[in-house]
């Protein structure tokens, strides 16, 4: 399994979905876990991370769609788990919902695996990760269940009719 949090989700998703960064003979993970995913390059006026987006994706905004993992989801990718906190950093909740929606659309059209989507109540961008191995281990419980189901093949691609 490959897991990323926040901006690291861009790295993880690109490694799995982008053929330009993934070698042809690459070993794909069994599952992809994206927590509080920052997977869209944008320069929206209300994006407090716009300077980081520009530093990471470059100054040419015309290339952002082509470079954003949000737009690279593919039906032959491994099963995906998307999680977001209730009190998320600005715009991340929208990116998480949109990503899960895109994954579901690709799965539906290409018979790939449907994503698992979880919104964790009472958590913020950091506590969603720091709660592991505490009494508030909601994400850990969800991940343990999902990983076990993936290993049993329950999140495999749907059969073509």
XYZ file of N, CA and C in Angstrom:
483
model
N 0.845 -1.179 0.000
C 0.000 0.000 0.000
C 0.886 1.237 0.000
N 0.416 2.267 -0.670
C 1.118 3.544 -0.738
C 0.194 4.592 -0.145
N 0.709 5.379 0.819
C -0.122 6.351 1.527
C 0.549 7.714 1.538
N -0.256 8.751 1.319
C 0.226 10.115 1.414
C -0.763 10.970 2.170
N -0.246 12.067 2.722
C -1.082 13.042 3.428
C -0.808 14.418 2.853
N -1.858 15.146 2.551
C -1.783 16.521 2.073
C -1.026 16.592 0.744
N 0.024 17.410 0.681
C 0.761 17.564 -0.577
C 1.445 16.267 -1.005
N 1.775 15.398 -0.069
C 2.401 14.118 -0.429
C 1.464 13.260 -1.277
N 0.168 13.542 -1.224
C -0.784 12.812 -2.067
C -0.508 13.062 -3.538
N -0.015 14.251 -3.873
C 0.342 14.525 -5.271
C 1.437 13.587 -5.733
N 2.431 13.377 -4.893
C 3.529 12.471 -5.237
C 3.022 11.039 -5.396
N 2.236 10.589 -4.424
C 1.736 9.210 -4.454
C 0.818 8.983 -5.656
N -0.115 9.902 -5.868
C -1.059 9.742 -6.980
C -0.340 9.802 -8.319
N 0.618 10.697 -8.456
C 1.373 10.780 -9.717
C 2.163 9.497 -9.960
N 2.727 8.935 -8.910
C 3.500 7.700 -9.062
C 2.623 6.546 -9.545
N 1.334 6.587 -9.228
C 0.425 5.508 -9.606
C -0.321 5.811 -10.902
N -0.737 7.061 -11.101
C -1.614 7.397 -12.214
C -0.925 8.021 -13.423
N 0.229 8.632 -13.253
C 0.853 9.393 -14.345
C 1.917 8.545 -15.048
N 1.661 8.173 -16.283
C 2.602 7.328 -17.022
C 3.914 8.051 -17.302
N 3.930 9.378 -17.210
C 5.181 10.126 -17.426
C 6.137 9.984 -16.249
N 5.615 9.701 -15.070
C 6.470 9.576 -13.888
C 6.598 8.134 -13.421
N 5.768 7.244 -13.950
C 5.797 5.836 -13.558
C 6.467 5.030 -14.658
N 7.553 4.354 -14.353
C 8.184 3.504 -15.364
C 7.212 2.427 -15.844
N 7.346 2.030 -17.091
C 6.435 1.046 -17.687
C 6.395 -0.255 -16.895
N 7.497 -0.667 -16.331
C 7.567 -1.921 -15.592
C 7.438 -1.709 -14.084
N 6.869 -0.582 -13.689
C 6.769 -0.271 -12.262
C 5.853 -1.259 -11.549
N 6.208 -1.559 -10.323
C 5.379 -2.400 -9.478
C 4.346 -1.495 -8.807
N 3.076 -1.684 -9.122
C 2.029 -0.864 -8.535
C 1.701 -1.348 -7.133
N 1.331 -0.429 -6.256
C 0.931 -0.860 -4.917
C -0.403 -1.600 -4.980
N -0.695 -2.327 -3.949
C -1.956 -3.048 -3.839
C -3.114 -2.079 -3.676
N -2.849 -0.952 -3.023
C -3.869 0.067 -2.802
C -3.219 1.419 -2.612
N -3.978 2.473 -2.909
C -3.511 3.848 -2.794
C -4.363 4.562 -1.761
N -3.714 5.154 -0.748
C -4.406 5.834 0.342
C -4.030 7.303 0.297
N -5.041 8.166 0.153
C -4.825 9.607 0.049
C -5.624 10.293 1.148
N -4.913 10.910 2.092
C -5.544 11.555 3.239
C -5.364 13.061 3.120
N -6.465 13.789 3.197
C -6.457 15.246 3.004
C -5.737 15.596 1.711
N -6.180 14.999 0.595
C -5.399 15.087 -0.637
C -5.360 16.478 -1.274
N -4.152 16.952 -1.483
C -3.923 18.170 -2.268
C -3.445 17.672 -3.630
N -4.394 17.486 -4.550
C -4.089 16.840 -5.823
C -4.511 17.676 -7.031
N -4.839 18.947 -6.794
C -5.217 19.829 -7.895
C -4.361 21.086 -7.844
N -3.774 21.426 -8.962
C -2.995 22.659 -9.064
C -3.951 23.779 -9.444
N -4.047 24.772 -8.600
C -4.899 25.914 -8.935
C -4.336 27.181 -8.313
N -4.713 28.274 -8.884
C -4.283 29.580 -8.397
C -5.490 30.417 -7.966
N -6.500 29.761 -7.441
C -7.685 30.484 -6.974
C -7.279 31.544 -5.961
N -7.989 32.648 -5.994
C -7.687 33.750 -5.078
C -7.847 33.327 -3.615
N -8.759 32.382 -3.342
C -8.983 31.940 -1.969
C -8.126 30.734 -1.572
N -7.158 30.388 -2.390
C -6.268 29.273 -2.072
C -5.056 29.806 -1.302
N -4.996 29.546 0.015
C -3.855 30.044 0.791
C -2.545 29.360 0.410
N -2.624 28.277 -0.326
C -1.424 27.552 -0.726
C -1.021 27.831 -2.170
N -1.578 28.879 -2.764
C -1.269 29.219 -4.155
C 0.233 29.397 -4.396
N 0.983 30.045 -3.504
C 2.433 30.149 -3.759
C 3.118 28.784 -3.832
N 2.682 27.842 -2.990
C 3.253 26.496 -3.034
C 2.879 25.763 -4.311
N 1.663 25.990 -4.782
C 1.227 25.380 -6.040
C 2.122 25.861 -7.171
N 2.355 27.153 -7.216
C 3.202 27.737 -8.267
C 4.627 27.195 -8.161
N 5.148 27.065 -6.956
C 6.514 26.558 -6.778
C 6.617 25.097 -7.216
N 5.565 24.324 -6.960
C 5.593 22.892 -7.259
C 5.277 22.593 -8.721
N 4.239 23.250 -9.259
C 3.764 22.948 -10.609
C 4.297 23.897 -11.674
N 4.977 24.962 -11.279
C 5.535 25.903 -12.237
C 4.649 27.116 -12.448
N 5.167 28.071 -13.171
C 4.475 29.340 -13.373
C 3.447 29.291 -14.500
N 3.557 28.343 -15.399
C 2.662 28.281 -16.549
C 1.363 27.570 -16.168
N 0.325 28.350 -15.870
C -0.941 27.797 -15.419
C -1.637 26.970 -16.497
N -1.264 27.139 -17.748
C -1.866 26.339 -18.826
C -1.502 24.856 -18.684
N -0.438 24.564 -17.961
C 0.008 23.177 -17.783
C -0.588 22.513 -16.538
N -1.310 23.262 -15.731
C -1.782 22.738 -14.449
C -2.713 21.537 -14.589
N -3.650 21.588 -15.500
C -4.576 20.460 -15.645
C -3.803 19.206 -16.029
N -2.879 19.337 -16.959
C -2.092 18.199 -17.420
C -1.188 17.642 -16.323
N -0.806 18.476 -15.378
C 0.118 18.056 -14.320
C -0.575 17.656 -13.017
N -1.836 17.971 -12.878
C -2.556 17.694 -11.626
C -2.988 16.238 -11.552
N -2.637 15.539 -10.483
C -3.093 14.155 -10.337
C -4.613 14.026 -10.398
N -5.336 15.055 -9.979
C -6.798 15.031 -10.027
C -7.301 14.636 -11.416
N -6.584 15.030 -12.444
C -7.026 14.808 -13.814
C -6.393 13.573 -14.454
N -5.669 12.778 -13.671
C -4.949 11.635 -14.215
C -5.474 10.283 -13.737
N -6.594 10.274 -13.014
C -7.107 8.996 -12.510
C -7.358 8.041 -13.669
N -7.184 6.762 -13.422
C -7.261 5.773 -14.503
C -7.864 4.468 -13.996
N -8.589 3.748 -14.844
C -9.281 2.539 -14.415
C -8.359 1.371 -14.099
N -7.137 1.383 -14.583
C -6.241 0.256 -14.304
C -5.406 0.476 -13.046
N -5.705 1.527 -12.317
C -4.977 1.804 -11.084
C -5.496 0.905 -9.954
N -4.715 0.762 -8.901
C -5.170 -0.061 -7.774
C -6.332 0.623 -7.047
N -7.015 -0.108 -6.187
C -8.082 0.490 -5.398
C -7.579 1.711 -4.622
N -8.468 2.699 -4.456
C -8.093 3.953 -3.793
C -8.977 4.233 -2.597
N -8.365 4.789 -1.578
C -9.036 5.197 -0.340
C -8.786 6.695 -0.202
N -9.845 7.477 -0.073
C -9.720 8.932 0.067
C -10.348 9.328 1.395
N -9.592 10.055 2.218
C -10.102 10.502 3.519
C -9.895 12.000 3.656
N -10.822 12.633 4.354
C -10.757 14.069 4.591
C -11.273 14.337 6.005
N -10.732 15.353 6.637
C -11.164 15.731 7.976
C -12.365 16.667 7.897
N -13.157 16.699 8.950
C -14.298 17.606 8.989
C -13.838 19.065 8.946
N -12.778 19.377 9.676
C -12.268 20.758 9.737
C -10.959 20.814 8.956
N -11.085 20.746 7.667
C -9.934 20.625 6.778
C -9.360 21.997 6.419
N -8.121 22.000 5.939
C -7.528 23.219 5.403
C -8.362 23.703 4.227
N -8.357 25.015 3.958
C -9.194 25.539 2.870
C -8.977 24.810 1.549
N -10.073 24.475 0.926
C -10.179 23.858 -0.399
C -9.887 22.360 -0.425
N -9.268 21.816 0.604
C -8.940 20.384 0.558
C -10.179 19.502 0.591
N -11.202 19.928 1.321
C -12.407 19.109 1.336
C -13.021 19.057 -0.055
N -12.982 20.146 -0.795
C -13.507 20.141 -2.162
C -12.676 19.225 -3.056
N -11.360 19.290 -2.902
C -10.509 18.420 -3.712
C -10.754 16.955 -3.379
N -10.953 16.634 -2.117
C -11.191 15.243 -1.724
C -12.511 14.732 -2.300
N -13.563 15.531 -2.192
C -14.856 15.126 -2.743
C -14.778 14.993 -4.263
N -14.139 15.948 -4.916
C -14.022 15.885 -6.374
C -13.191 14.677 -6.800
N -12.101 14.414 -6.091
C -11.270 13.261 -6.424
C -12.061 11.964 -6.293
N -12.784 11.805 -5.204
C -13.582 10.589 -5.021
C -14.625 10.468 -6.126
N -15.209 11.574 -6.505
C -16.198 11.563 -7.587
C -15.552 11.145 -8.904
N -14.391 11.707 -9.214
C -13.687 11.347 -10.460
C -13.288 9.872 -10.454
N -12.805 9.392 -9.319
C -12.443 7.974 -9.214
C -13.665 7.088 -9.456
N -14.803 7.475 -8.901
C -16.019 6.700 -9.092
C -16.467 6.731 -10.554
N -16.352 7.888 -11.201
C -16.718 7.975 -12.618
C -15.822 7.094 -13.479
N -14.530 7.141 -13.231
C -13.589 6.318 -13.996
C -13.869 4.841 -13.740
N -14.136 4.494 -12.500
C -14.448 3.099 -12.176
C -15.716 2.653 -12.888
N -16.708 3.519 -12.926
C -17.970 3.167 -13.553
C -17.811 2.990 -15.059
N -17.056 3.877 -15.693
C -16.866 3.793 -17.153
C -15.920 2.670 -17.544
N -14.844 2.498 -16.773
C -13.811 1.543 -17.154
C -13.799 0.270 -16.344
N -14.788 0.103 -15.488
C -14.894 -1.098 -14.668
C -13.707 -1.257 -13.723
N -13.141 -0.134 -13.292
C -12.080 -0.170 -12.293
C -12.674 -0.290 -10.902
N -11.819 -0.305 -9.888
C -12.321 -0.433 -8.516
C -12.941 0.872 -8.016
N -14.108 0.785 -7.396
C -14.748 1.954 -6.786
C -13.903 2.409 -5.601
N -13.767 3.712 -5.411
C -12.982 4.200 -4.280
C -13.754 4.073 -2.969
N -13.032 4.085 -1.901
C -13.645 4.209 -0.571
C -13.414 5.641 -0.146
N -14.454 6.317 0.323
C -14.361 7.709 0.761
C -14.814 7.802 2.199
N -14.016 8.512 3.017
C -14.330 8.665 4.437
C -14.117 10.119 4.825
N -15.111 10.690 5.515
C -14.928 12.005 6.127
C -14.923 11.781 7.627
N -13.860 12.254 8.275
C -13.677 11.985 9.699
C -14.151 13.172 10.537
N -15.242 12.974 11.280
C -15.765 14.067 12.098
C -14.824 14.414 13.242
N -14.898 15.673 13.660
C -14.160 16.165 14.823
C -12.646 16.175 14.632
N -12.180 16.076 13.391
C -10.738 16.130 13.117
C -10.417 17.293 12.203
N -9.159 17.726 12.280
C -8.670 18.762 11.372
C -7.536 18.175 10.537
N -6.888 19.022 9.759
C -5.862 18.588 8.814
C -4.732 17.801 9.481
N -4.363 18.171 10.689
C -3.269 17.471 11.367
C -3.765 16.338 12.267
N -4.853 16.571 12.984
C -5.301 15.536 13.925
C -5.752 14.267 13.215
N -6.154 14.396 11.955
C -6.558 13.214 11.198
C -5.395 12.221 11.102
N -4.182 12.725 11.121
C -3.005 11.845 11.059
C -2.432 11.525 12.444
N -2.461 12.488 13.350
C -1.837 12.267 14.659
C -2.683 11.394 15.579
N -3.892 11.043 15.161
C -4.763 10.229 16.008
C -4.453 8.737 15.963
N -3.524 8.330 15.099
C -3.164 6.913 15.064
C -2.661 6.461 16.427
N -3.042 5.251 16.814
C -2.620 4.630 18.070
C -3.059 5.439 19.293
N -4.221 6.091 19.177
C -4.830 6.785 20.310
C -6.268 6.261 20.436
N -6.964 6.631 21.485
C -8.373 6.217 21.593
C -9.261 6.802 20.486
N -8.767 7.797 19.748
C -9.544 8.455 18.687
C -9.104 7.981 17.304
N -8.750 6.730 17.191
C -8.130 6.169 15.994
C -9.149 5.840 14.895
N -10.009 6.782 14.560
C -11.055 6.531 13.566
C -10.465 6.206 12.196
N -9.475 6.948 11.762
C -8.870 6.690 10.453
C -8.165 5.340 10.446
N -7.452 5.024 11.505
C -6.765 3.735 11.582
C -7.732 2.567 11.475
N -8.884 2.685 12.121
C -9.903 1.631 12.046
C -10.422 1.477 10.619
N -10.698 2.606 9.963
C -11.180 2.574 8.575
C -10.133 1.966 7.647
N -8.885 2.366 7.832
C -7.806 1.852 6.979
C -7.581 0.366 7.179
N -7.609 -0.066 8.426
C -7.411 -1.495 8.704
C -8.498 -2.314 8.008
N -9.740 -1.867 8.098
C -10.844 -2.566 7.452
C -10.669 -2.560 5.937
N -10.383 -1.390 5.355
C -10.260 -1.277 3.902
C -9.100 -2.108 3.374
N -7.940 -2.019 4.022
C -6.777 -2.795 3.562
C -7.087 -4.296 3.588
N -7.738 -4.756 4.637
C -8.099 -6.176 4.717
C -9.045 -6.554 3.576
N -9.996 -5.684 3.280
C -10.944 -5.957 2.188
C -10.241 -5.960 0.833
N -9.305 -5.038 0.641
C -8.553 -5.004 -0.618
C -7.761 -6.293 -0.780
N -7.097 -6.730 0.289
C -6.308 -7.957 0.221
C -7.182 -9.182 -0.061
N -8.443 -9.130 0.365
C -9.375 -10.235 0.088
C -9.998 -10.115 -1.302
N -9.708 -9.019 -2.015
C -10.236 -8.844 -3.359
C -11.596 -8.190 -3.420
N -12.073 -7.652 -2.313
C -13.409 -7.057 -2.277
C -13.471 -5.686 -2.950
N -12.336 -5.086 -3.230
C -12.311 -3.793 -3.902
C -11.692 -3.936 -5.291
N -11.781 -5.105 -5.857
C -11.284 -5.322 -7.219
C -12.239 -4.655 -8.193
N -11.811 -4.569 -9.435
C -12.664 -4.004 -10.473
C -13.932 -4.826 -10.633
N -15.013 -4.152 -10.956
C -16.265 -4.859 -11.197
C -16.170 -5.658 -12.486
N -16.894 -6.730 -12.528
C -16.905 -7.561 -13.727
C -17.685 -6.884 -14.833
N -17.188 -6.964 -16.045
C -17.909 -6.409 -17.185
C -19.121 -7.269 -17.462
N -20.217 -6.618 -17.797
C -21.460 -7.355 -18.081
C -21.507 -7.804 -19.512
